[in-house]
Amino acid sequence: MLIEFDFLESGDRVTISGAPDGIDALVLADMAAAHGPGILHVCRDDRDLAHKQETLGFFRPELEVLTFPAWDCLPYDRVSPINQIVSERIDTLTRLAARGAGSGPRVVLSTVSAVLQRVPPRSMFDTAAFVARPGERVDIDALTTFLTGNGYNRTGTVREPGEYALRGGIIDLFPPGSPEPLRLDLFGDELETIRSFDPLTQRSTGTADVLTIKPVSEVLLDEDAISRFRTEYRELAGPAVKEDALYEAVSAGRRHGGMEHWLPFFHPQLETIFDYLPGAAITTDHQTGASADARFEVIEDYHQARKTMAEAGEKGDLAVHYPVPPALMYLTKDGWQTALSQRAGAMFSPFDAPGGGAGQRDAGGRLGRDFADARALADVNLFDALGAHIAEQTSAGRRVLIAAYSDGSRDRLQRLAAEHGVERITAVDDYASFEELDAAEAGITVLGLETGFVTGSLALITEQAVLGDRLIRRPRRKRPENFLQELSALNDGDFVVHVEHGIGRYLALETLDVGNAPHDCLRVEYAGGDSLFVPVENIEVLSRFGSEDSEVQLDKLGGAAWQARRARVKDRIRDIADKLLAIAAERELKSGDRIVPPEGLYEEFSARFPYAETGDQLRAIEDTVSDMGSGKPMDRLICGDVGFGKTEVALRAAFIAAMQGGQVAVVVPTTLLARQHHQTFRDRMAGLPIEIRQLSRLVPASEQAQTREGLESGQIDIVVGTHALLGDSIKFKNLTLLVVDEEQHFGVIQKERLKQLRADVHVLPLTATPIPRTLQMALAGVRDMSIIATPPVDRLAVRTFVLPYDPVVIREAIERERFRGGQIFYVCPRIEDIARVRDRLSRLVPDLKVAVATGQLPPAELEETISAFYEGQYECLLSTNIIESGLDIPTANTMIVHRSEMFGLAQLYQLRGRIG
C-alpha cells in the first residue's frame, strides 16, 4: 500500500501528489480494497477513462471495475447517442441500482461530462426488465412491445447492442451488458433454448440458462412517459408545438432522433450518478476541475445558441429546436461542488507535494526516464541505452517493467533488447505474474501507458519513452456502370451512344403505333437529321456520352464510321492484351533478385510502427516479403479499406528493397498524396542511409531536374511521385520495386510502362476500390492478391448523417470538433460554391480559422495551405474533392459535404476515408 487511507473514515478530501499515470491506478485499487462502499473516479475524458480501465485491469485484474461513459454528442444536439454507449451506461446503472447502499462495486470509472449530466431515476430499473427461462411461456407480442418501448431497433440481422430480429419462431436480440447477442428458439409460445451467437458469423457459441433483457434507451415510451412529455413540451414550445416533428413522433409512440436531449420530460424526476453510489468516495485528477468548468461553459453556450435559433425559427428563418433548461438536464456548478464536498475522496496529481499537511498525501512516484536524448544522438544506440538504464534501476533495488502497445511490439522490444545484451526479460500478462519473477529479472507486458514512472521499488518504462511519440500512419474507381437503366437518367438534348449506331442526340420520348398498339420509344437524332426510335424495353443498348461539349460530332445513321472506330478500338484492346500477356509471361519466366530483409535492422524498422498489426496486415506483409525473396518478380495486389494499413506494407517492402541497394518508385495519383507519402517515408526512415525524393508539380523545376539525375545515377533510393514518374525522361539505374497507390486511378498502359523498364521489377499495387480488370487478373492468377479486411484495433466506425441544410447542425458539428481540439473538412462539389460557403461559415462561426484549397491554386500556395492546416494553423479546410485521396490528418475527424448528391458513390466513400 503506497499511502494511508485514514481520510476515507473521516470524510475528508485530500490531494495525493507524486501519482503520475499508472501509480494513480495502483492507489485507486488499494483505496477500493480499503473502502467498502466503493470508489467513483471521475476522469477528464473518454481517453483517460479507457487508460484507467486498462491500467486497473493490469494491476488488479480481480478488481470489479464498471465504466459509465458520457453520450457521444453535444448538449442539445439533434442526434441520439450511439447504442453501444447507451448500452454500457444502462448496464452500469442497472448493476448499481440492483446492489443498493453499502454493496456497490469496487470502482466505477466515469468522465466529467457523464457525471454532470442527470440520469434516469433508480426506480426506472425496478420494472424495466424482461426475464425468461427455457421451458417458460413467452408472449411474442408482449416481448416485441417491450423491446420497441425500451429502445430496441428491429433489423434483419442483429450485430450491435440494442437490435433485435424476428424470424418465425426464432428471435435474435442483443441486450446491454451481454458479451454476445442471444438467440431465442421458441416452439409455439414455449421458450425451448437460449443460445449466444457470434454477431459476425451468426453461428451459435454457447447456451444460457436465463434471459434478462434490460432497456437500451434512457427514454421509455410508455403511456405515462408520453403523457408527461406532451404536457412539459407544450409548456416549453407554446402554440407552435402542433407542427413540431419531435412532438408528433413521441405523441404517436415513435422514437425520434435526438429525443434523449429532452430526458427530463420523460421522467417524474432525474437523479445523478452519485445517487446510485451512496457512500462511495469520489476521486478526481488535477485537471478535472478545469474540465468541469469548460463543460459548464459549453452547456450554457449551446443552450443560448438553441434559444436564439428557436426564436429565429419561430419567425420562419430556421428549423425550431426548443431546449430544456440546463438545470433540469445537468448539474449546476454549486451542485457539482456540493457533491464533491459531501463525500470523502482525493485528487491525484503527478507533481511533487508543495509541503506536508493534513490535506496532503505523497504516493512517492515521479515520471520515468525519457530516451529522447539517446534518440537524438547518432553515436548512441537506443537499445544499448535501454539496457544500461535497466541495469541502473536493478542495481538501485527497483524491479523493472516495460510496457509495450501490442503483442507484436512486445515481442520486438524483447528480441531487440536481447540482441543488445538485455536477456533477462520475461513476458507477463498481469502485475501478479510480474511480482512472481526474480527481483533481478525485468518484465515486459502489453499496457497502453504513454509515460513511465519510478517509485521506491518499481521502475516502469514505456514503449513511447523508448521509441518516441506514437506517429499516426495511414495508409476510386469512379466509373459506375454507364449503361442507362431508366429513362429518368436522361434529359432532352443529352448525347447518347447506341451500341450499333454510335453517337446521337436524345430528343424526346414519343409514342408510336406499332401493330395497332401504342409503343413508347426514345427518339435519337443522328447526323443529317436522321432519327432512330429505340423501344424503352431496349434502353440498355444506349449509354450516356461522357462529354458535354456542344461541338460533339454526331455519327451518320447507317454509316461505316462508327463500325470502323469500334474495329480500331477492338484492335487496340487486343494489342494491349497481347502486351499484358507478353509482359506477364516474361516476368513469370524471369528469375529476379532475391531480396531478403536485413537481419536486425528490419526488426528495428518494424518496431517503429506505432500500432498493433492486425492479422490480415501481418499476412499481407509476410506474403510480400516472401514474394520478394522467392527469386521471381512479385506482382501482388494489396486490397484493403481506407485506413486499414496498406501503406505499412509498402513501407516495409520499400525498406527491404532500398537496404539491398535497389531503387523504389512509389507512384500516386495526386500531388497531395505524393506530398503525404513523401513525408511518411521520410519520417519512418529517418536516420537510415536512404535518400528519398518527391517528384510532382509541387516540386520546383530545379529540384525535379536533380531528382531525375539522381534516379539515373542511382543516388536516390526512393522516389515518390505522380504521373511525372511515367514520363519518357525518367530513367532508373536499378529499379527494384514499384509501388502503385490508389492503382484504380491509373490506366493499363501507364502501369505497364514502368514494368517494361525491367521485366524483373517487383510490383506492389495498393487499392481500396479495385477495378474489375485488376480483380480479374488476381482471380485468374496473373497476379497475386492479399486482402486486409480487419480494421485496426482502435479504429472507430465513421458515423454518417444525411440531412437537409441546417445551419444549427453545421455549427454544432464544427463546435463539437473544435471543443475536443480537432479540425474539420468542409467539401464542396464545385469551385464556384467555395466563396458562398465561406461567407456562410464566417456568419455561423465568426472566429473559425478557415483555409481554402482547390486544384486551381498555384502549387506553392496549395502546398503552403495544406502544410498550415496539417500543422494546426487552421481549424477548417474548405476545399473541393482534391482531398479525396491522400490527406491523412489525425486531428481532422469531422467532415461536412456540401451538396453531397453531386458526388459519386466512390468519391463519397473515399472522402469518408479521410476521417475516423
PDB file of N, CA and C in Angstrom, residues 826-841 850-854 877-881 898:
ATOM      1  N   TYR A 826     -14.497  20.712 -44.903  1.00  0.00           N
ATOM      2  CA  TYR A 826     -15.766  21.146 -45.495  1.00  0.00           C
ATOM      3  C   TYR A 826     -15.576  21.026 -47.004  1.00  0.00           C
ATOM      4  N   VAL A 827     -16.256  20.076 -47.631  1.00  0.00           N
ATOM      5  CA  VAL A 827     -16.003  19.723 -49.027  1.00  0.00           C
ATOM      6  C   VAL A 827     -17.149  20.215 -49.905  1.00  0.00           C
ATOM      7  N   CYS A 828     -16.806  20.928 -50.961  1.00  0.00           N
ATOM      8  CA  CYS A 828     -17.790  21.437 -51.922  1.00  0.00           C
ATOM      9  C   CYS A 828     -17.583  20.746 -53.270  1.00  0.00           C
ATOM     10  N   PRO A 829     -18.654  20.533 -54.037  1.00  0.00           N
ATOM     11  CA  PRO A 829     -18.505  19.847 -55.314  1.00  0.00           C
ATOM     12  C   PRO A 829     -17.933  20.733 -56.421  1.00  0.00           C
ATOM     13  N   ARG A 830     -18.114  22.069 -56.293  1.00  0.00           N
ATOM     14  CA  ARG A 830     -17.681  22.978 -57.355  1.00  0.00           C
ATOM     15  C   ARG A 830     -16.901  24.143 -56.759  1.00  0.00           C
ATOM     16  N   ILE A 831     -15.947  24.639 -57.527  1.00  0.00           N
ATOM     17  CA  ILE A 831     -15.157  25.780 -57.063  1.00  0.00           C
ATOM     18  C   ILE A 831     -16.035  27.014 -56.875  1.00  0.00           C
ATOM     19  N   GLU A 832     -17.068  27.146 -57.706  1.00  0.00           N
ATOM     20  CA  GLU A 832     -17.926  28.328 -57.611  1.00  0.00           C
ATOM     21  C   GLU A 832     -18.727  28.357 -56.308  1.00  0.00           C
ATOM     22  N   ASP A 833     -18.829  27.221 -55.594  1.00  0.00           N
ATOM     23  CA  ASP A 833     -19.547  27.191 -54.317  1.00  0.00           C
ATOM     24  C   ASP A 833     -18.681  27.687 -53.158  1.00  0.00           C
ATOM     25  N   ILE A 834     -17.366  27.719 -53.353  1.00  0.00           N
ATOM     26  CA  ILE A 834     -16.447  27.966 -52.242  1.00  0.00           C
ATOM     27  C   ILE A 834     -16.714  29.313 -51.580  1.00  0.00           C
ATOM     28  N   ALA A 835     -16.802  30.373 -52.368  1.00  0.00           N
ATOM     29  CA  ALA A 835     -16.959  31.715 -51.799  1.00  0.00           C
ATOM     30  C   ALA A 835     -18.251  31.823 -50.994  1.00  0.00           C
ATOM     31  N   ARG A 836     -19.347  31.264 -51.533  1.00  0.00           N
ATOM     32  CA  ARG A 836     -20.634  31.352 -50.837  1.00  0.00           C
ATOM     33  C   ARG A 836     -20.599  30.585 -49.515  1.00  0.00           C
ATOM     34  N   VAL A 837     -19.996  29.390 -49.529  1.00  0.00           N
ATOM     35  CA  VAL A 837     -19.913  28.593 -48.302  1.00  0.00           C
ATOM     36  C   VAL A 837     -19.024  29.282 -47.271  1.00  0.00           C
ATOM     37  N   ARG A 838     -17.939  29.882 -47.734  1.00  0.00           N
ATOM     38  CA  ARG A 838     -17.052  30.564 -46.785  1.00  0.00           C
ATOM     39  C   ARG A 838     -17.769  31.735 -46.125  1.00  0.00           C
ATOM     40  N   ASP A 839     -18.585  32.432 -46.888  1.00  0.00           N
ATOM     41  CA  ASP A 839     -19.336  33.543 -46.326  1.00  0.00           C
ATOM     42  C   ASP A 839     -20.314  33.044 -45.259  1.00  0.00           C
ATOM     43  N   ARG A 840     -20.975  31.906 -45.531  1.00  0.00           N
ATOM     44  CA  ARG A 840     -21.895  31.333 -44.538  1.00  0.00           C
ATOM     45  C   ARG A 840     -21.149  30.930 -43.272  1.00  0.00           C
ATOM     46  N   LEU A 841     -19.977  30.322 -43.443  1.00  0.00           N
ATOM     47  CA  LEU A 841     -19.198  29.891 -42.280  1.00  0.00           C
ATOM     48  C   LEU A 841     -18.775  31.081 -41.429  1.00  0.00           C
ATOM     49  N   VAL A 850     -10.360  29.463 -41.260  1.00  0.00           N
ATOM     50  CA  VAL A 850     -10.660  28.653 -42.443  1.00  0.00           C
ATOM     51  C   VAL A 850      -9.553  28.805 -43.473  1.00  0.00           C
ATOM     52  N   ALA A 851      -9.113  27.680 -44.032  1.00  0.00           N
ATOM     53  CA  ALA A 851      -8.183  27.667 -45.162  1.00  0.00           C
ATOM     54  C   ALA A 851      -8.913  27.122 -46.384  1.00  0.00           C
ATOM     55  N   VAL A 852      -8.571  27.621 -47.567  1.00  0.00           N
ATOM     56  CA  VAL A 852      -9.217  27.205 -48.813  1.00  0.00           C
ATOM     57  C   VAL A 852      -8.194  26.495 -49.700  1.00  0.00           C
ATOM     58  N   ALA A 853      -8.588  25.324 -50.223  1.00  0.00           N
ATOM     59  CA  ALA A 853      -7.691  24.559 -51.098  1.00  0.00           C
ATOM     60  C   ALA A 853      -8.482  24.039 -52.289  1.00  0.00           C
ATOM     61  N   THR A 854      -8.045  24.405 -53.490  1.00  0.00           N
ATOM     62  CA  THR A 854      -8.632  23.877 -54.719  1.00  0.00           C
ATOM     63  C   THR A 854      -7.512  23.555 -55.691  1.00  0.00           C
ATOM     64  N   LEU A 877     -10.663  23.167 -43.217  1.00  0.00           N
ATOM     65  CA  LEU A 877     -10.163  23.202 -44.593  1.00  0.00           C
ATOM     66  C   LEU A 877     -11.363  23.149 -45.532  1.00  0.00           C
ATOM     67  N   LEU A 878     -11.613  24.254 -46.215  1.00  0.00           N
ATOM     68  CA  LEU A 878     -12.702  24.358 -47.186  1.00  0.00           C
ATOM     69  C   LEU A 878     -12.119  24.040 -48.556  1.00  0.00           C
ATOM     70  N   SER A 879     -12.583  22.980 -49.177  1.00  0.00           N
ATOM     71  CA  SER A 879     -11.936  22.522 -50.405  1.00  0.00           C
ATOM     72  C   SER A 879     -12.927  21.817 -51.310  1.00  0.00           C
ATOM     73  N   THR A 880     -12.466  21.544 -52.527  1.00  0.00           N
ATOM     74  CA  THR A 880     -13.182  20.638 -53.420  1.00  0.00           C
ATOM     75  C   THR A 880     -12.739  19.219 -53.069  1.00  0.00           C
ATOM     76  N   ASN A 881     -13.110  18.249 -53.910  1.00  0.00           N
ATOM     77  CA  ASN A 881     -12.725  16.866 -53.590  1.00  0.00           C
ATOM     78  C   ASN A 881     -11.262  16.600 -53.947  1.00  0.00           C
ATOM     79  N   HIS A 898     -20.924  19.417 -48.718  1.00  0.00           N
ATOM     80  CA  HIS A 898     -21.936  20.323 -49.265  1.00  0.00           C
ATOM     81  C   HIS A 898     -22.480  19.734 -50.569  1.00  0.00           C
TER      82      HIS A 898
END
